Short mmCIF file of C-alpha atoms in Angstrom, two decimals:
data_model
loop_
_atom_site.label_atom_id
_atom_site.label_comp_id
_atom_site.label_asym_id
_atom_site.label_seq_id
_atom_site.Cartn_x
_atom_site.Cartn_y
_atom_site.Cartn_z
CA UNK A 28 8.00 1.93 3.96
CA UNK A 29 8.45 -1.54 2.58
CA UNK A 30 8.88 -2.68 -0.99
CA UNK A 31 7.80 -6.32 -1.99
CA UNK A 32 9.07 -8.37 -4.66
CA UNK A 33 9.98 -11.89 -5.85
CA UNK A 34 13.59 -13.28 -6.14
CA UNK A 35 13.60 -16.69 -7.84
CA UNK A 36 16.82 -17.66 -6.37
CA UNK A 37 19.63 -15.95 -4.32
CA UNK A 38 21.69 -15.13 -7.45
CA UNK A 39 18.69 -13.68 -9.46
CA UNK A 40 17.70 -10.07 -9.70
CA UNK A 41 14.67 -9.12 -7.61
CA UNK A 42 11.36 -8.30 -9.28
CA UNK A 43 9.92 -5.50 -7.25
CA UNK A 44 6.19 -5.04 -7.73
CA UNK A 45 4.44 -3.60 -4.80
CA UNK A 46 4.71 -1.52 -1.49
CA UNK A 47 3.76 -2.22 1.92
CA UNK A 48 4.37 -0.81 5.46
CA UNK A 49 5.88 -2.39 8.64
CA UNK A 50 3.28 -2.61 11.48
CA UNK A 51 5.28 -4.88 13.89
CA UNK A 52 8.87 -6.24 14.20
CA UNK A 53 7.96 -9.14 11.77
CA UNK A 54 4.67 -7.98 9.91
CA UNK A 55 4.03 -5.97 6.82
CA UNK A 56 0.73 -4.47 5.82
CA UNK A 57 -0.02 -4.61 2.03
CA UNK A 58 -2.71 -5.18 -0.46
CA UNK A 59 -3.94 -8.61 -0.93
CA UNK A 60 -3.59 -8.58 -4.62
CA UNK A 61 0.25 -7.98 -4.03
CA UNK A 62 0.76 -11.34 -2.55
CA UNK A 63 0.05 -13.53 -5.42
CA UNK A 64 -0.09 -12.25 -8.99
CA UNK A 65 1.15 -13.17 -12.44
CA UNK A 66 4.44 -11.99 -11.51
CA UNK A 67 4.67 -14.69 -8.75
CA UNK A 68 4.34 -14.85 -5.09
CA UNK A 69 6.08 -12.26 -2.90
CA UNK A 70 9.06 -13.79 -1.25
CA UNK A 71 11.31 -10.82 -0.30
CA UNK A 72 10.73 -7.54 1.40
CA UNK A 73 13.16 -4.50 1.47
CA UNK A 74 12.99 -2.07 4.36
CA UNK A 75 14.98 1.14 4.90
CA UNK A 76 15.33 1.95 1.03
CA UNK A 77 15.05 5.50 -0.05
CA UNK A 78 16.88 5.50 -3.54
CA UNK A 79 17.54 2.16 -5.42
CA UNK A 80 19.90 3.91 -7.84
CA UNK A 81 22.01 5.21 -4.82
CA UNK A 82 24.43 3.15 -2.40
CA UNK A 83 25.58 6.44 -0.70
CA UNK A 84 22.74 6.98 1.72
CA UNK A 85 22.24 6.61 5.51
CA UNK A 86 19.19 4.41 5.52
CA UNK A 87 21.07 1.11 5.54
CA UNK A 88 18.34 -0.79 3.48
CA UNK A 89 17.90 -4.51 4.10
CA UNK A 90 16.15 -7.44 2.37
CA UNK A 91 14.05 -9.83 4.54
CA UNK A 92 12.99 -13.14 3.62
CA UNK A 93 9.17 -13.91 3.58
CA UNK A 94 8.03 -16.64 5.84
CA UNK A 95 4.34 -16.53 4.94
CA UNK A 96 1.53 -14.33 4.04
CA UNK A 97 -2.19 -14.06 4.39
CA UNK A 98 -5.08 -12.26 2.53
CA UNK A 99 -8.20 -11.17 4.21
CA UNK A 100 -10.69 -14.12 4.04
CA UNK A 101 -12.99 -11.81 2.23
CA UNK A 102 -10.70 -11.15 -0.80
CA UNK A 103 -11.28 -13.25 -3.90
CA UNK A 104 -9.14 -12.66 -6.80
CA UNK A 105 -9.92 -11.03 -9.46
CA UNK A 106 -12.05 -8.90 -7.29
CA UNK A 107 -10.44 -6.12 -5.35
CA UNK A 108 -12.84 -5.85 -2.36
CA UNK A 109 -11.21 -6.49 1.07
CA UNK A 110 -8.09 -5.81 -0.64
CA UNK A 111 -5.76 -6.00 2.38
CA UNK A 112 -3.24 -8.65 3.45
CA UNK A 113 -0.28 -9.24 5.87
CA UNK A 114 3.26 -10.53 5.16
CA UNK A 115 5.33 -12.33 7.87
CA UNK A 116 9.01 -11.92 7.85
CA UNK A 117 11.43 -14.77 8.81
CA UNK A 118 13.16 -12.67 11.35
CA UNK A 119 12.36 -9.67 13.50
CA UNK A 120 13.42 -6.16 12.22
CA UNK A 121 15.70 -4.19 14.48
CA UNK A 122 14.13 -0.86 14.54
CA UNK A 123 16.16 2.29 13.68
CA UNK A 124 15.35 5.69 12.19
CA UNK A 125 14.40 4.30 8.74
CA UNK A 126 12.89 1.01 9.67
CA UNK A 127 10.30 1.17 12.31
CA UNK A 128 6.45 0.32 12.57
CA UNK A 129 3.81 2.72 11.37
CA UNK A 130 0.90 3.80 13.32
CA UNK A 131 -2.48 2.23 12.63
CA UNK A 132 -5.83 4.35 12.98
CA UNK A 133 -7.66 3.79 16.12
CA UNK A 134 -10.07 6.40 15.03
CA UNK A 135 -12.25 6.74 11.89
CA UNK A 136 -10.49 8.66 9.40
CA UNK A 137 -13.58 10.18 7.75
CA UNK A 138 -13.02 13.44 9.31
CA UNK A 139 -9.86 14.12 7.25
CA UNK A 140 -10.02 15.31 3.57
CA UNK A 141 -6.12 15.51 3.02
CA UNK A 142 -3.77 12.72 2.58
CA UNK A 143 -0.28 11.59 1.46
CA UNK A 144 0.39 8.68 -0.63
CA UNK A 145 3.98 6.99 -0.66
CA UNK A 146 5.65 4.59 -3.08
CA UNK A 147 8.13 3.71 -5.89
CA UNK A 148 5.52 3.61 -8.46
CA UNK A 149 5.76 5.13 -11.92
CA UNK A 150 4.92 8.50 -12.59
CA UNK A 151 3.00 7.69 -15.64
CA UNK A 152 1.19 4.71 -17.28
CA UNK A 153 4.02 4.10 -19.82
CA UNK A 154 6.87 4.97 -17.58
CA UNK A 155 9.07 2.57 -15.44
CA UNK A 156 8.88 2.54 -11.58
CA UNK A 157 10.56 5.33 -9.85
CA UNK A 158 13.97 4.44 -8.17
CA UNK A 159 13.42 7.13 -5.55
CA UNK A 160 10.70 6.79 -2.90
CA UNK A 161 8.15 9.46 -3.77
CA UNK A 162 5.21 11.00 -1.98
CA UNK A 163 2.18 12.77 -3.32
CA UNK A 164 -0.51 14.90 -1.65
CA UNK A 165 -4.06 13.76 -2.36
CA UNK A 166 -7.55 14.75 -1.38
CA UNK A 167 -10.83 12.95 -0.49
CA UNK A 168 -13.57 12.72 -3.13
CA UNK A 169 -17.17 12.06 -2.34
CA UNK A 170 -18.15 8.40 -2.46
CA UNK A 171 -20.51 9.13 -5.16
CA UNK A 172 -17.67 10.18 -7.63
CA UNK A 173 -16.17 6.73 -7.49
CA UNK A 174 -19.65 4.99 -7.54
CA UNK A 175 -20.23 6.80 -10.85
CA UNK A 176 -16.57 5.99 -12.02
CA UNK A 177 -17.33 2.14 -11.23
CA UNK A 178 -20.51 1.83 -13.08
CA UNK A 179 -18.63 0.48 -16.00
CA UNK A 180 -18.75 -3.17 -14.30
CA UNK A 181 -14.88 -3.55 -14.04
CA UNK A 182 -13.67 -7.14 -13.28
CA UNK A 183 -12.04 -5.58 -10.00
CA UNK A 184 -15.15 -4.10 -8.85
CA UNK A 185 -18.17 -6.07 -10.20
CA UNK A 186 -20.53 -4.53 -7.40
CA UNK A 187 -19.17 -0.90 -7.84
CA UNK A 188 -17.58 1.00 -5.06
CA UNK A 189 -17.84 0.14 -1.48
CA UNK A 190 -17.83 3.13 0.78
CA UNK A 191 -17.72 1.28 3.94
CA UNK A 192 -14.28 -0.35 3.16
CA UNK A 193 -12.80 1.83 0.46
CA UNK A 194 -11.61 5.35 0.03
CA UNK A 195 -11.97 7.64 -3.09
CA UNK A 196 -8.92 9.74 -3.18
CA UNK A 197 -7.17 11.63 -5.87
CA UNK A 198 -6.13 15.14 -7.14
CA UNK A 199 -7.34 17.98 -9.33
CA UNK A 200 -3.90 18.33 -10.58
CA UNK A 201 -1.66 15.73 -12.65
CA UNK A 202 -0.55 13.78 -9.53
CA UNK A 203 -1.56 10.27 -8.29
CA UNK A 204 -0.44 6.79 -7.15
CA UNK A 205 0.37 4.59 -10.46
CA UNK A 206 1.79 1.26 -11.22
CA UNK A 207 3.95 -0.19 -8.64
CA UNK A 208 2.36 1.76 -5.89
CA UNK A 209 -0.16 -1.03 -4.95
CA UNK A 210 0.07 -2.03 -1.25
CA UNK A 211 1.64 1.09 -0.06
CA UNK A 212 0.27 3.41 2.62
CA UNK A 213 -2.26 6.24 2.37
CA UNK A 214 -1.33 8.60 5.22
CA UNK A 215 -2.79 11.20 7.27
CA UNK A 216 -1.32 13.53 9.97
CA UNK A 217 -2.00 12.19 13.51
CA UNK A 218 -4.60 14.52 15.18
CA UNK A 219 -2.72 14.91 18.60
CA UNK A 220 0.84 14.55 17.27
CA UNK A 221 1.32 16.63 13.89
CA UNK A 222 4.83 15.26 13.22
CA UNK A 223 3.50 11.64 13.14
CA UNK A 224 1.48 10.03 10.31
CA UNK A 225 -1.09 7.27 10.63
CA UNK A 226 -1.85 4.75 7.82
CA UNK A 227 -5.40 5.00 7.11
CA UNK A 228 -5.48 3.44 3.66
CA UNK A 229 -3.61 0.93 1.24
CA UNK A 230 -3.34 1.69 -2.37
CA UNK A 231 -5.44 -0.78 -4.22
CA UNK A 232 -6.72 0.09 -7.75
CA UNK A 233 -6.76 3.35 -10.06
CA UNK A 234 -8.95 3.96 -13.36
CA UNK A 235 -6.23 6.05 -14.56
CA UNK A 236 -2.81 7.41 -13.53
CA UNK A 237 -2.11 11.11 -13.03
CA UNK A 238 -5.27 12.29 -14.69
CA UNK A 239 -6.54 15.39 -12.86
CA UNK A 240 -10.08 14.86 -11.29
CA UNK A 241 -10.09 10.91 -11.49
CA UNK A 242 -9.39 9.37 -8.03
CA UNK A 243 -8.16 5.97 -7.20
CA UNK A 244 -9.42 3.25 -4.97
CA UNK A 245 -7.85 2.73 -1.59
CA UNK A 246 -8.57 0.03 0.99
CA UNK A 247 -9.57 1.65 4.30
CA UNK A 248 -7.61 0.30 7.16
CA UNK A 249 -9.88 1.21 10.27
CA UNK A 250 -12.60 -1.43 9.42
CA UNK A 251 -10.06 -4.08 9.38
CA UNK A 252 -8.34 -3.59 12.73
CA UNK A 253 -9.94 -6.35 14.46
CA UNK A 254 -8.85 -8.62 11.74
CA UNK A 255 -5.28 -7.28 11.89
CA UNK A 256 -5.10 -7.60 15.46
CA UNK A 257 -6.46 -11.12 15.61
CA UNK A 258 -4.24 -12.29 12.65
CA UNK A 259 -1.19 -10.83 14.35
CA UNK A 260 -1.78 -12.76 17.42
CA UNK A 261 -1.57 -16.09 15.53
CA UNK A 262 0.27 -15.38 12.30
#
């Protein structure tokens, strides 16, 4: 798991604002809207962190400087369609138990109805981001649910929900992704290796935060595998 932020200078405090996931020794997958925002451009990535409030842990977290980033060519701010991007680190990551690349989905995830989202986001709209890395179990909703919710002509989704490239995921309980979770992974169990997870989605946007029965919008990863592969070859 990666956390993305901006540090104005080496002596400044880092403003952490998004999540991501390591997919190669120098590349992090995240949401395109996390690359540039009103809080600035991402220029630092932390890997191996479990608890920002604790120095007594085995994960040995480390910060990496950003060499560059790229959003999918179909992404056009302020819209959240094709909300997927890559961050390149200035140096290769030495893999260990807490810092290693995630598995990408080489099969369509549509057969799965159960997911896990991970991040440091807040646990409520008015709350601060969590210091501890959290996970939450979520379930798939029918595309029609999100199509109905997105008929309000939101600025981020003026053409409504796109089931080909987006996932409609949430919970009937008061659990959800929230502010600060954007860019983080939506995971499902590997079909052949139950102890492994596959990154099938990227946290993109939500209409609420922890409201039962109101799902969020996640960018599907599978349709973008070709773009990811091409970009990694030249990035």
